[in-house]
Coordinates of C-alpha atoms (C1' of nucleotides) in Angstrom, one line a residue:
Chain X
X19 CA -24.4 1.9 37.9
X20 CA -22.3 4.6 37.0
X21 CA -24.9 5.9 34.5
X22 CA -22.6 5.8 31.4
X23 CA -24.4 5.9 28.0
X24 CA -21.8 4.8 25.4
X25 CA -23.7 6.6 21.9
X26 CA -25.3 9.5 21.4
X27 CA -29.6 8.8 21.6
X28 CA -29.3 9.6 18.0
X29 CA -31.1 13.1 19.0
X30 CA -32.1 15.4 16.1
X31 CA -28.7 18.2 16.8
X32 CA -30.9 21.7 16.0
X33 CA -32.8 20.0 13.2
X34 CA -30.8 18.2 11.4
X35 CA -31.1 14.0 11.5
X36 CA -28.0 12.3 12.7
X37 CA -27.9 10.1 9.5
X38 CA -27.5 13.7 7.2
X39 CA -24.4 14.8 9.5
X40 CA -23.0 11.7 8.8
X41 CA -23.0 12.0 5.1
X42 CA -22.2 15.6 5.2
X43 CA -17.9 15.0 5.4
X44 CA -18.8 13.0 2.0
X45 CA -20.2 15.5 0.3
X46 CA -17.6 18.1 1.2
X47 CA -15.4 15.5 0.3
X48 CA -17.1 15.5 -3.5
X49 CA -17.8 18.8 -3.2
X50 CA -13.9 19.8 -2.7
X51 CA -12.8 17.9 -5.4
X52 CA -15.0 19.3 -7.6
X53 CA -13.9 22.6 -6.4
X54 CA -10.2 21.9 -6.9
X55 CA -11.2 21.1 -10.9
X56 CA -12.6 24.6 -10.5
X57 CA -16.3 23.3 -11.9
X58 CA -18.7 26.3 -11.1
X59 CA -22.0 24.5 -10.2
X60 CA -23.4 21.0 -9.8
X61 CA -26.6 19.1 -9.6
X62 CA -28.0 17.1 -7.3
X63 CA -27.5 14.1 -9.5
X64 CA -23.8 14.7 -10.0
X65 CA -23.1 15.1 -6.9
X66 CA -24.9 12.2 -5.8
X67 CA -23.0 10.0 -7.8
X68 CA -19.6 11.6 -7.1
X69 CA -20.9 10.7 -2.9
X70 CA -21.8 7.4 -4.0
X71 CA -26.3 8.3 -2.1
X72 CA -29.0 8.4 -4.4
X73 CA -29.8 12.3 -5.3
X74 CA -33.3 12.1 -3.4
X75 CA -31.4 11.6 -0.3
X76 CA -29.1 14.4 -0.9
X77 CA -31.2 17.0 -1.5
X78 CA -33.3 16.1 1.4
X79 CA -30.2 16.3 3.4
X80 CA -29.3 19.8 1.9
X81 CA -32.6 20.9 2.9
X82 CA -32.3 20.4 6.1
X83 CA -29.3 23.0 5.7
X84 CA -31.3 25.7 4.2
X85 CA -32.3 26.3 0.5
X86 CA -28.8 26.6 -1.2
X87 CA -29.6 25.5 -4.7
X88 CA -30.8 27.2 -7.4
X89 CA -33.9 25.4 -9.5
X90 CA -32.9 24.7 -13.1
X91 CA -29.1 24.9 -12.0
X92 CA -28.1 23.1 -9.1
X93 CA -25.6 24.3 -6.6
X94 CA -22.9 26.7 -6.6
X95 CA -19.7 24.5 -5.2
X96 CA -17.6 27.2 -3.5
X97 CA -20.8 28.3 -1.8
X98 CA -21.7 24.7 -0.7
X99 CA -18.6 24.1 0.5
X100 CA -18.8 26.9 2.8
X101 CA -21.6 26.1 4.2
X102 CA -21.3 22.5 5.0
X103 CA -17.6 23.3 6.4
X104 CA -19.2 25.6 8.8
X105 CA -22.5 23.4 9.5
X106 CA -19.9 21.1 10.6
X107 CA -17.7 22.9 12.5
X108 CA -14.4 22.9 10.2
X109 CA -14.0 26.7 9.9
X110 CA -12.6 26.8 13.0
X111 CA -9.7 24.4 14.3
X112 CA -9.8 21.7 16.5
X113 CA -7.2 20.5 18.0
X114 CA -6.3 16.3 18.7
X115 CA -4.4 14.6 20.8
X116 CA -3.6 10.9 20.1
X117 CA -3.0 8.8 22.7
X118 CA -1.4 5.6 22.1
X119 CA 1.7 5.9 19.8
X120 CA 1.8 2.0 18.6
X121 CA 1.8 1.1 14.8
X122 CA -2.0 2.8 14.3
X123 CA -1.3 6.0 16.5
X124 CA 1.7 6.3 14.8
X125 CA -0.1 5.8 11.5
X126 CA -2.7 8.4 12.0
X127 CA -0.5 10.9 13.4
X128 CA 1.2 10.7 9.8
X129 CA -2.5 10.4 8.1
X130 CA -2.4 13.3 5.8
X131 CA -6.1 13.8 5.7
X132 CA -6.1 15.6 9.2
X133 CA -4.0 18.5 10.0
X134 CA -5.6 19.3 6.0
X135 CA -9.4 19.7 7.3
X136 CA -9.7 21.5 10.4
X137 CA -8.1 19.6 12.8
X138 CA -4.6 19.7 14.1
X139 CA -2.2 17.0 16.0
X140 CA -2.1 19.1 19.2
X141 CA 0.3 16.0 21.3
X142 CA 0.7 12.3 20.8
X143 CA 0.9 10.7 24.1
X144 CA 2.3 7.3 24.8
X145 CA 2.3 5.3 28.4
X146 CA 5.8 4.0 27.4
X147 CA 8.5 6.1 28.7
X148 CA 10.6 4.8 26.1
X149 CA 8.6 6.6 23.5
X150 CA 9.0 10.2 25.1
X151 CA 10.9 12.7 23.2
X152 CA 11.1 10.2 20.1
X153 CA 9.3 12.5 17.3
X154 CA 6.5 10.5 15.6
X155 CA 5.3 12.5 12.1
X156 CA 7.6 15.6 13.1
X157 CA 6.0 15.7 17.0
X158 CA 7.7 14.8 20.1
X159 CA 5.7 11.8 22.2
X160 CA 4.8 13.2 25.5
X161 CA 4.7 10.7 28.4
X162 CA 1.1 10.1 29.8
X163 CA 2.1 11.5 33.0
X164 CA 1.5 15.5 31.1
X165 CA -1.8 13.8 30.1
X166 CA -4.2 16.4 32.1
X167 CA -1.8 19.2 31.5
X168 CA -1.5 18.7 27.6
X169 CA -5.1 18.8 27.6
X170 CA -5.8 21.9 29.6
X171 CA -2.7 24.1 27.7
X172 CA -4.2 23.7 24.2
X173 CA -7.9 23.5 25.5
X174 CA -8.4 20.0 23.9
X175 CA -12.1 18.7 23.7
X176 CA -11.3 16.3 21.4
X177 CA -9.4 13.3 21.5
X178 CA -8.1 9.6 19.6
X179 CA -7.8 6.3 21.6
X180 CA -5.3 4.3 19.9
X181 CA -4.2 2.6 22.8
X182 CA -4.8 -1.5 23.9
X183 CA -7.9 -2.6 24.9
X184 CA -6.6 -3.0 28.4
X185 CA -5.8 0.7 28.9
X186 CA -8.7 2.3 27.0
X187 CA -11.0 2.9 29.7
X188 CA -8.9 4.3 31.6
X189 CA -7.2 6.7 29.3
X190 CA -10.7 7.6 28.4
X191 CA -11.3 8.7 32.3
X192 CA -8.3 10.9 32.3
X193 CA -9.3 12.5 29.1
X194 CA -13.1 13.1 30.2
X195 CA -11.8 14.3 33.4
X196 CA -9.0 16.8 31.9
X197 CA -12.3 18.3 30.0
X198 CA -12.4 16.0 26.4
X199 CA -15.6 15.9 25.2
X200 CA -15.0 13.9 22.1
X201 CA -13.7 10.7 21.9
X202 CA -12.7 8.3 18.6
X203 CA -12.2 4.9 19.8
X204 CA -9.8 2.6 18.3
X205 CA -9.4 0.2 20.5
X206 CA -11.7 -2.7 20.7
X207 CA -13.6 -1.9 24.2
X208 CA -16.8 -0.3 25.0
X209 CA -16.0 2.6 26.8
X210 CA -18.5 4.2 29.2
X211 CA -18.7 7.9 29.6
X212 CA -20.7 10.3 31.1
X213 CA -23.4 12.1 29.5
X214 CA -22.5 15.0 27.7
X215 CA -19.4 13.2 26.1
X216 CA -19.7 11.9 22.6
X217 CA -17.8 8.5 21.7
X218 CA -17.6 7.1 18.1
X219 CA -15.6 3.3 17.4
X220 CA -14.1 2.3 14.3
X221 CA -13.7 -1.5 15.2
X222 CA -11.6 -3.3 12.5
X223 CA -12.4 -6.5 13.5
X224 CA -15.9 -6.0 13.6
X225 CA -16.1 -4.5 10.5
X226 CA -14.1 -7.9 9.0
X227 CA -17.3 -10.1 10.9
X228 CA -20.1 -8.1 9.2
X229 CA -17.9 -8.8 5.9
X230 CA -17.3 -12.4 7.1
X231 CA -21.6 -13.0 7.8
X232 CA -22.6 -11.6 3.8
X233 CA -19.6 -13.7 2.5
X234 CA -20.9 -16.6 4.1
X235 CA -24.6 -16.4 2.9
X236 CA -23.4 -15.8 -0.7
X237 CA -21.3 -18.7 -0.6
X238 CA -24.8 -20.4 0.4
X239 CA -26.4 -19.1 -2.1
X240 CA -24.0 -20.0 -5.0
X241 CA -26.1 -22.1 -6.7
X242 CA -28.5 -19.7 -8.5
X243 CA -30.7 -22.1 -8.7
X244 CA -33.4 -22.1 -6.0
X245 CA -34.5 -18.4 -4.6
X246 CA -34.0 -17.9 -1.2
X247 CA -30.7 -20.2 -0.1
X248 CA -33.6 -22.4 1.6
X249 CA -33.7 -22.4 5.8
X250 CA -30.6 -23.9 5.3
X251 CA -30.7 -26.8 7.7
X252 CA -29.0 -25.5 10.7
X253 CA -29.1 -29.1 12.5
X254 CA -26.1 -30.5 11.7
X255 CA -25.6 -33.0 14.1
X256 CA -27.1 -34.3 17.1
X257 CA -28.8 -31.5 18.6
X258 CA -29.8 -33.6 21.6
X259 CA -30.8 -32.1 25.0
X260 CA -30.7 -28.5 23.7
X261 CA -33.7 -26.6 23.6
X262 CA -32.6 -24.5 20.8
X263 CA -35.5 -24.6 18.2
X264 CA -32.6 -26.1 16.0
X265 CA -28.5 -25.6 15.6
X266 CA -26.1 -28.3 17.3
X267 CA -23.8 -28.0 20.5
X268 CA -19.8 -27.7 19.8
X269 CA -17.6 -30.1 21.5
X270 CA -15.4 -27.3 21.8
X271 CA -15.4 -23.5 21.3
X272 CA -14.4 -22.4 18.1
X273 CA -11.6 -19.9 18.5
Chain H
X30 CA -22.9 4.2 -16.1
X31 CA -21.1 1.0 -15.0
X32 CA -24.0 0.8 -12.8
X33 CA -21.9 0.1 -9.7
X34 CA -23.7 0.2 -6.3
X35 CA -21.5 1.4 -3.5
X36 CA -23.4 0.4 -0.5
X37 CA -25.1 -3.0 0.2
X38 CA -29.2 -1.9 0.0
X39 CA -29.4 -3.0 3.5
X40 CA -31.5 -5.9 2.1
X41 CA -32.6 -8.4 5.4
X42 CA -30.1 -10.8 5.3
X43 CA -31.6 -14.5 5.5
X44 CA -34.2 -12.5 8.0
X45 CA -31.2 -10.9 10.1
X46 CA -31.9 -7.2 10.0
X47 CA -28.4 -5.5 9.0
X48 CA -28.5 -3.6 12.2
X49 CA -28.5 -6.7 14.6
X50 CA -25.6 -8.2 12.4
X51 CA -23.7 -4.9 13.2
X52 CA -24.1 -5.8 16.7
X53 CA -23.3 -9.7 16.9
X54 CA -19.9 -8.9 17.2
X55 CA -19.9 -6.7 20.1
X56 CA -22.2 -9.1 21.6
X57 CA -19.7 -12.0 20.9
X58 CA -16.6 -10.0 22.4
X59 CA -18.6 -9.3 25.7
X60 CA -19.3 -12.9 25.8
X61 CA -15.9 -14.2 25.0
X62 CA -14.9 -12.1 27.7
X63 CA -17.2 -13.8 30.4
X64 CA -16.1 -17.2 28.7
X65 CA -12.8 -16.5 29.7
X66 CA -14.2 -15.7 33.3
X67 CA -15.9 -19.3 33.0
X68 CA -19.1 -17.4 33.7
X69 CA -21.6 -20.2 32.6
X70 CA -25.0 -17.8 32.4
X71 CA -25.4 -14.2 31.9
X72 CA -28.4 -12.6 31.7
X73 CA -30.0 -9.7 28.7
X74 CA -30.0 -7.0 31.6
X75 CA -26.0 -8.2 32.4
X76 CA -24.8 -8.9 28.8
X77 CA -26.7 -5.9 27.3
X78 CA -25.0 -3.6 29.5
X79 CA -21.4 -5.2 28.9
X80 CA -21.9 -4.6 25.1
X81 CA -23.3 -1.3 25.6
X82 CA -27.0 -1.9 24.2
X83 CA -29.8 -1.8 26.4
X84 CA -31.3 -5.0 27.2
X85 CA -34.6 -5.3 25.2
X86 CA -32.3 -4.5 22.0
X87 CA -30.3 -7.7 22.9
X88 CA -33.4 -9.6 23.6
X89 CA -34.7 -9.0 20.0
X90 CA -31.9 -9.1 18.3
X91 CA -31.2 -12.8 20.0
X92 CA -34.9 -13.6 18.7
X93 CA -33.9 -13.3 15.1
X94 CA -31.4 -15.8 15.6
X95 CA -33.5 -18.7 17.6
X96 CA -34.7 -19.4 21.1
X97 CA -31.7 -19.4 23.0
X98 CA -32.4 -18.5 26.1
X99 CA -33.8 -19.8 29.0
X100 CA -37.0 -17.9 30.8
X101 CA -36.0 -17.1 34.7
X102 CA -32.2 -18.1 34.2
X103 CA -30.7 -16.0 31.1
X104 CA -28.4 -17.2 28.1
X105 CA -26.0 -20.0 28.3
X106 CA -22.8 -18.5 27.5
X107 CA -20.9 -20.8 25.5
X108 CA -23.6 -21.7 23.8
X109 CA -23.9 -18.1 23.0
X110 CA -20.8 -17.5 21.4
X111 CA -20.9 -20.7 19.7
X112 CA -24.2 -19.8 18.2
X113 CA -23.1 -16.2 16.8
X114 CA -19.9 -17.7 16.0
X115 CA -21.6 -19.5 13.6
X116 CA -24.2 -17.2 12.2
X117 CA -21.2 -14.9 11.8
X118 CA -19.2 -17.4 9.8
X119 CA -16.2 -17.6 12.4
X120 CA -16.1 -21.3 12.4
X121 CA -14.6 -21.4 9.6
X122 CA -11.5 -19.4 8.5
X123 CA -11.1 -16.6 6.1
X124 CA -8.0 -15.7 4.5
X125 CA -8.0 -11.8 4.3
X126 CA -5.1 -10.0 1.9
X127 CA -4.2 -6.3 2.8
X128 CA -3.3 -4.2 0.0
X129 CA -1.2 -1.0 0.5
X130 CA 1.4 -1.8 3.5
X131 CA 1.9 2.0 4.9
X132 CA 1.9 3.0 8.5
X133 CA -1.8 1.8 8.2
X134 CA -1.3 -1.6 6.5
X135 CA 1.3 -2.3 8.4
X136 CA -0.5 -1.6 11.8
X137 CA -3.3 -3.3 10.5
X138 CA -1.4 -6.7 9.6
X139 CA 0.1 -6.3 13.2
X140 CA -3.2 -6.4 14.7
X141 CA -4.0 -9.2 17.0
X142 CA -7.5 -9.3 16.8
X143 CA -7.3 -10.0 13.6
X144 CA -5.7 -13.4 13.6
X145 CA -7.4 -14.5 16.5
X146 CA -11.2 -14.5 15.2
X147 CA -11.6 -16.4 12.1
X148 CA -9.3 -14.2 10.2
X149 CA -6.0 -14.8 8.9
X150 CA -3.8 -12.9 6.8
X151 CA -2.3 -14.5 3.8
X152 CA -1.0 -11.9 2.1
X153 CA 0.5 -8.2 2.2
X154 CA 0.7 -6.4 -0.7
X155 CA 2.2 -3.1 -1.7
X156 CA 3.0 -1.4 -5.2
X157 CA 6.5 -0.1 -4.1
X158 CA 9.0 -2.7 -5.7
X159 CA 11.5 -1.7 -2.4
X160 CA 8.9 -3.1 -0.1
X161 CA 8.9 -7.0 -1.8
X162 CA 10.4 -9.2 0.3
X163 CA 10.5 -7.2 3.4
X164 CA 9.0 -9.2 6.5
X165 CA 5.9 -7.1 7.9
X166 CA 4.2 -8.7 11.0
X167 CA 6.0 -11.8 9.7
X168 CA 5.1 -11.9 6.6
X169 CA 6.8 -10.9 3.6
X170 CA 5.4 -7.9 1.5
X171 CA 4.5 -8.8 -2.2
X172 CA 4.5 -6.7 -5.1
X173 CA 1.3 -5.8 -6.7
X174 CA 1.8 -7.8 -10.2
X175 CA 1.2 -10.5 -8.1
X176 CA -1.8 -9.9 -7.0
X177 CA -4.6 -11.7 -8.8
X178 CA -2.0 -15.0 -8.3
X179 CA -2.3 -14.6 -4.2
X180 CA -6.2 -13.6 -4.3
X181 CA -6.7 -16.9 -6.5
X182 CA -4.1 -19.3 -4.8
X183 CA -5.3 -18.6 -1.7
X184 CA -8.9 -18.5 -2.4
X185 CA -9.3 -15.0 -1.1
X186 CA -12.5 -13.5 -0.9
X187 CA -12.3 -10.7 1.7
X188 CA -9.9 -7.9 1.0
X189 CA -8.8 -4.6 3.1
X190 CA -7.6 -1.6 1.2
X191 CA -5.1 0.6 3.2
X192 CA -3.6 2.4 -0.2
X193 CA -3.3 5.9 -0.8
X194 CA -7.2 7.4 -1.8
X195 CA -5.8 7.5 -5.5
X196 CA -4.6 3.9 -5.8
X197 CA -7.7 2.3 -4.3
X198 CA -10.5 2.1 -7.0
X199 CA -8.1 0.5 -9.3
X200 CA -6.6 -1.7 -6.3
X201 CA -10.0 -2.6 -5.9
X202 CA -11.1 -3.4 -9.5
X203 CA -8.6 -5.3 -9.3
X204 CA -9.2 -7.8 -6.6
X205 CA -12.8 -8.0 -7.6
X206 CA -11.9 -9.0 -11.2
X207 CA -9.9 -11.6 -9.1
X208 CA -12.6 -12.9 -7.4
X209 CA -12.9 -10.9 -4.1
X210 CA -16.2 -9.8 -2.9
X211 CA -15.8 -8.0 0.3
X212 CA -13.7 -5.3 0.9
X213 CA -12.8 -2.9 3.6
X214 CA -11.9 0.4 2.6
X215 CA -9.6 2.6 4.9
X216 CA -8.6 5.0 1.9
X217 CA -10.7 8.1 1.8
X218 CA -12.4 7.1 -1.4
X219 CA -16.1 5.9 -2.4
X220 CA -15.3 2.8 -4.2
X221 CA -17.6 1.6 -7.2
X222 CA -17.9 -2.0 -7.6
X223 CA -20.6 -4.4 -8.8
X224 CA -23.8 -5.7 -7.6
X225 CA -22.8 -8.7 -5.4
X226 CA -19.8 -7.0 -3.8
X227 CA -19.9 -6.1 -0.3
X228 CA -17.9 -2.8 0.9
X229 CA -17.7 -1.3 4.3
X230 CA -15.0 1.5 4.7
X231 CA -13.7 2.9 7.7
X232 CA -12.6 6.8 7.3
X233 CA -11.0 8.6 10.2
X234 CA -12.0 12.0 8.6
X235 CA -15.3 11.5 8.4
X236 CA -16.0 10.4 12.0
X237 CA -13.6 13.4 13.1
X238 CA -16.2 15.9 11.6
X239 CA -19.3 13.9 13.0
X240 CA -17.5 14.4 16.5
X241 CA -16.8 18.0 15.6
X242 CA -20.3 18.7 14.2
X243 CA -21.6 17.7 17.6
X244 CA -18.6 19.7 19.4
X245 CA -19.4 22.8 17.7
X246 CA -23.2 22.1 19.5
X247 CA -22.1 21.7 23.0
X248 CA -19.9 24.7 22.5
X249 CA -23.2 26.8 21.6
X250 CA -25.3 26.0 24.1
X251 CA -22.2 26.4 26.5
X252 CA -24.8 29.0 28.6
X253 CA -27.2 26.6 30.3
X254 CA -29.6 29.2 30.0
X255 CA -31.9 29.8 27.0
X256 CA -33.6 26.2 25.7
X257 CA -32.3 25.4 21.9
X258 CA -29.5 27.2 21.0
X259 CA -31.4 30.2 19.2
X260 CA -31.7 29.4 15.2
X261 CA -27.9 30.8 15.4
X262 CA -28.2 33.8 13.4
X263 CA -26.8 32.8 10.2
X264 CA -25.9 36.0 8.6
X265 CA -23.0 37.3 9.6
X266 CA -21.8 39.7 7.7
X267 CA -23.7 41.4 4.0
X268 CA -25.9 38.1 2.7
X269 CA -25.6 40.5 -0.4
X270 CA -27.0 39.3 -3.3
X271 CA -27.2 35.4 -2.3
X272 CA -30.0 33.6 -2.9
X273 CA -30.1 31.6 0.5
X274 CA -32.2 32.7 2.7
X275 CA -29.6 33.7 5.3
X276 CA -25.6 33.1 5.7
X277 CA -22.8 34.4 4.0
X278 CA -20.3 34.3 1.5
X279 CA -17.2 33.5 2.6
X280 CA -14.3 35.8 0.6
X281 CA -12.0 32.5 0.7
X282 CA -12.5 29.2 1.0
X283 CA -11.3 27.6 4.6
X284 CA -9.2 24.8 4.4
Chain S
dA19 C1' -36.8 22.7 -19.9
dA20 C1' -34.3 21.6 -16.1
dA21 C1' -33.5 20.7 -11.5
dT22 C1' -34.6 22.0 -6.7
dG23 C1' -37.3 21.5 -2.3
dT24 C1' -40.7 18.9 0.1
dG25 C1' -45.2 16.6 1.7
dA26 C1' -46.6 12.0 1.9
dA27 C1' -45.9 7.1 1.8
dC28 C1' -43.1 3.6 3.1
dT29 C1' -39.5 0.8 5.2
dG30 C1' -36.7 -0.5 9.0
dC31 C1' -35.2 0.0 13.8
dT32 C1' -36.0 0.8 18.6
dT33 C1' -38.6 0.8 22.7
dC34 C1' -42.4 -0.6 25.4
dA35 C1' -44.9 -3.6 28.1
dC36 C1' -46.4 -7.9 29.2
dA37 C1' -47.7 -12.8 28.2
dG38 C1' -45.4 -17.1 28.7
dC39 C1' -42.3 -20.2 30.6
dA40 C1' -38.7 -22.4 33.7
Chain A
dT19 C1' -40.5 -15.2 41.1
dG20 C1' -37.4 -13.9 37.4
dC21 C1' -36.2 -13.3 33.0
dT22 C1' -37.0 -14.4 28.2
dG23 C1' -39.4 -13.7 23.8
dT24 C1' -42.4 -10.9 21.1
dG25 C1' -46.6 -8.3 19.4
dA26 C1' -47.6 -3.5 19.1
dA27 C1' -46.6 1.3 19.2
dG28 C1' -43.5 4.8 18.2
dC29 C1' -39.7 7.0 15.8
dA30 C1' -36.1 7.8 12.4
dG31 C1' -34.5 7.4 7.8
dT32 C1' -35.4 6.7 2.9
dT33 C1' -37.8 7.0 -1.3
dC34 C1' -41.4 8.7 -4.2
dA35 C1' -43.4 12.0 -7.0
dC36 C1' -44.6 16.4 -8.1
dA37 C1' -45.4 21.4 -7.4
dT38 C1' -42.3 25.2 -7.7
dT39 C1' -38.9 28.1 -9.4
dT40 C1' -35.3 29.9 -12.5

DNA sequence: AAATGTGAACTGCTTCACAGCA
DNA sequence: TGCTGTGAAGCAGTTCACATTT
């Protein structure tokens, strides 16, 4: 086997838990708003709220940072939002290149929220030679031909896979290869990369089946009536010659 | 306070922890994908490493849901995907409105995937009176007054956000007053809402600065040489009068 | 008086390793 | 023999509660 992991092993990165450097982009988040009302200082309650954690969790988080608050106060924004901006990299800039210029490439190369934070649209790349030249959010689509060389001019590490399922493993090879080390997955595939190379998913329609799977057990529960929405009988018809300790065979797959 | 929770308190769900239910779905694409192959067995090892989970993971998370396995042979695969299909609540159909038809809405309601597995969209909806009417993915755009009509007509219940981060705590108050409660959240925004509603949000920002956080690491140890990166030396420049107990003051704000 | 920073307890998730079964 | 199913151990993340500091 090629020895791929897919996700980081959730290693502690110099200290600080991988669950707190998720939650620092909402807190800067907060933290710049707050900054943009000009409000001078804010406690750890506040803030929590504003992040939508509990204020136990955050200031455990911001210790792991160092001690930036000040007892009896709270924290000084602009100060905090300096720190956590560098903690996580944003004080330099980093740029992107998209590949995949469908409906969602196209609709995060126009996504605001990017160029804004640290991060720039370095190329959008697109397999379809159709698309070269067309400007997508004021850029010029480059055909996926320049891949390695679009990569290596604007020292690249990090890049967006916006591209079908199909053609995601692929593209991913060419980006590791040209020297990517970062890699934001839209398409619905796991991709396997060496070690050494991070990969985060955002997987719309698994996001709509965790939904789908609470919807379904508080429709079961409706009746708030009896506690727990009882076993709930999963026998529904003959389960026969399965050995399933219960649940019943489909004549035929469901979608 | 309204009192709103934002996240569900990752209560076990009917005995499925929350983390297995995050990964039904990847195990139900790997095995739709070997269904399609008319693979009739696959084993934890196999499966595991087509999902990208390592195999004693699978095994337990297959525990919570029953027995359905077979020792010295492996799983059965359509009776796999019929099982999770089911503890998922894809055998039956959920109608899904998207709010906010941008570049993002409108990728999103072009989606395959989305029609395909349980999901169906029944209805588009977008504040911008010149939108109405328009076609989008085949279906025509509605304006927003008519919202709460669609979401109770139709019976919705699961709802996806793709407004502008200003619109979408009102866009959401809205639907759950009309009876939704499940929402994805692509707008940069920590929705409030009330006990009982489930929110997930998907926020390219945030996962860009996770991926830079752990960019900015691999850049530091660059030099294969020295074992943790050294505790970085944090001060730069005069720590002055700061309180912290190193780093330092930034004259302006980046970004 | 107010709010931070943190040890300690707790909860949940992952991994191990092997008994049990086909 | 081969592979599942699962107790038990280990680890990470969260919450509690309070000593500490301004």
């Amino acid at each position: 086997m090629a020895t791929g992991r897919t996700h980081r092993p959730a290693t502690r990165s110099r200290g600080i838990p991988e669950a707190t450097v998720a939650r620092l982009p909402l807190y800067l988040r907060a933290l710049t708003a707050l900054s943009e009302r000009s409000v001078p200082t804010v406690s750890s309650e506040e803030l929590a709220a504003a992040a939508g954690v509990n204020s136990a969790k955050l200031r455990k988080d911001f210790s792991y940072l160092g001690s930036y608050g000040t007892r009896g106060v709270g924290y000084d924004v602009e100060y905090l939002v300096y720190q956590i901006s560098r903690e996580l990299g944003l004080t330099q800039d980093w740029p992107v290149v998209i590949v995949g210029i469908g409906n969602l490439g196209a609709a995060l190369a126009n996504y605001g929220g990017f160029a804004s934070r640290g991060f720039r649209v370095a190329a959008l790349i697109d397999a379809d030679p159709a698309m070269a030249g067309k400007p997508v959010a004021g850029i010029a689509v480059q055909h996926t031909d320049e891949l390695e060389q679009i990569i290596t001019d604007n020292g690249v590490s990090i890049g967006v896979i916006a591209t079908p399922a199909g053609a995601a493993q692929q593209v991913c090879e060419r980006l590791v290869a040209a020297g990517v080390t970062s890699i934001l997955n839209f398409a619905p595939t796991v991709l396997t990369v060496p070690d050494g190379v991070d990969v985060r998913k955002v997987d719309l329609s698994i996001e709509l089946q965790i939904l789908a799977f609470h919807e379904q057990r508080k429709a079961g529960e409706e009746t708030p009536e009896s506690g727990p929405p009882a076993p709930v009988a999963r026998t529904t018809a003959a389960a026969a010659d399965r050995k399933g300790p219960d649940g019943d065979v489909p004549a035929v797959m469901p979608a």
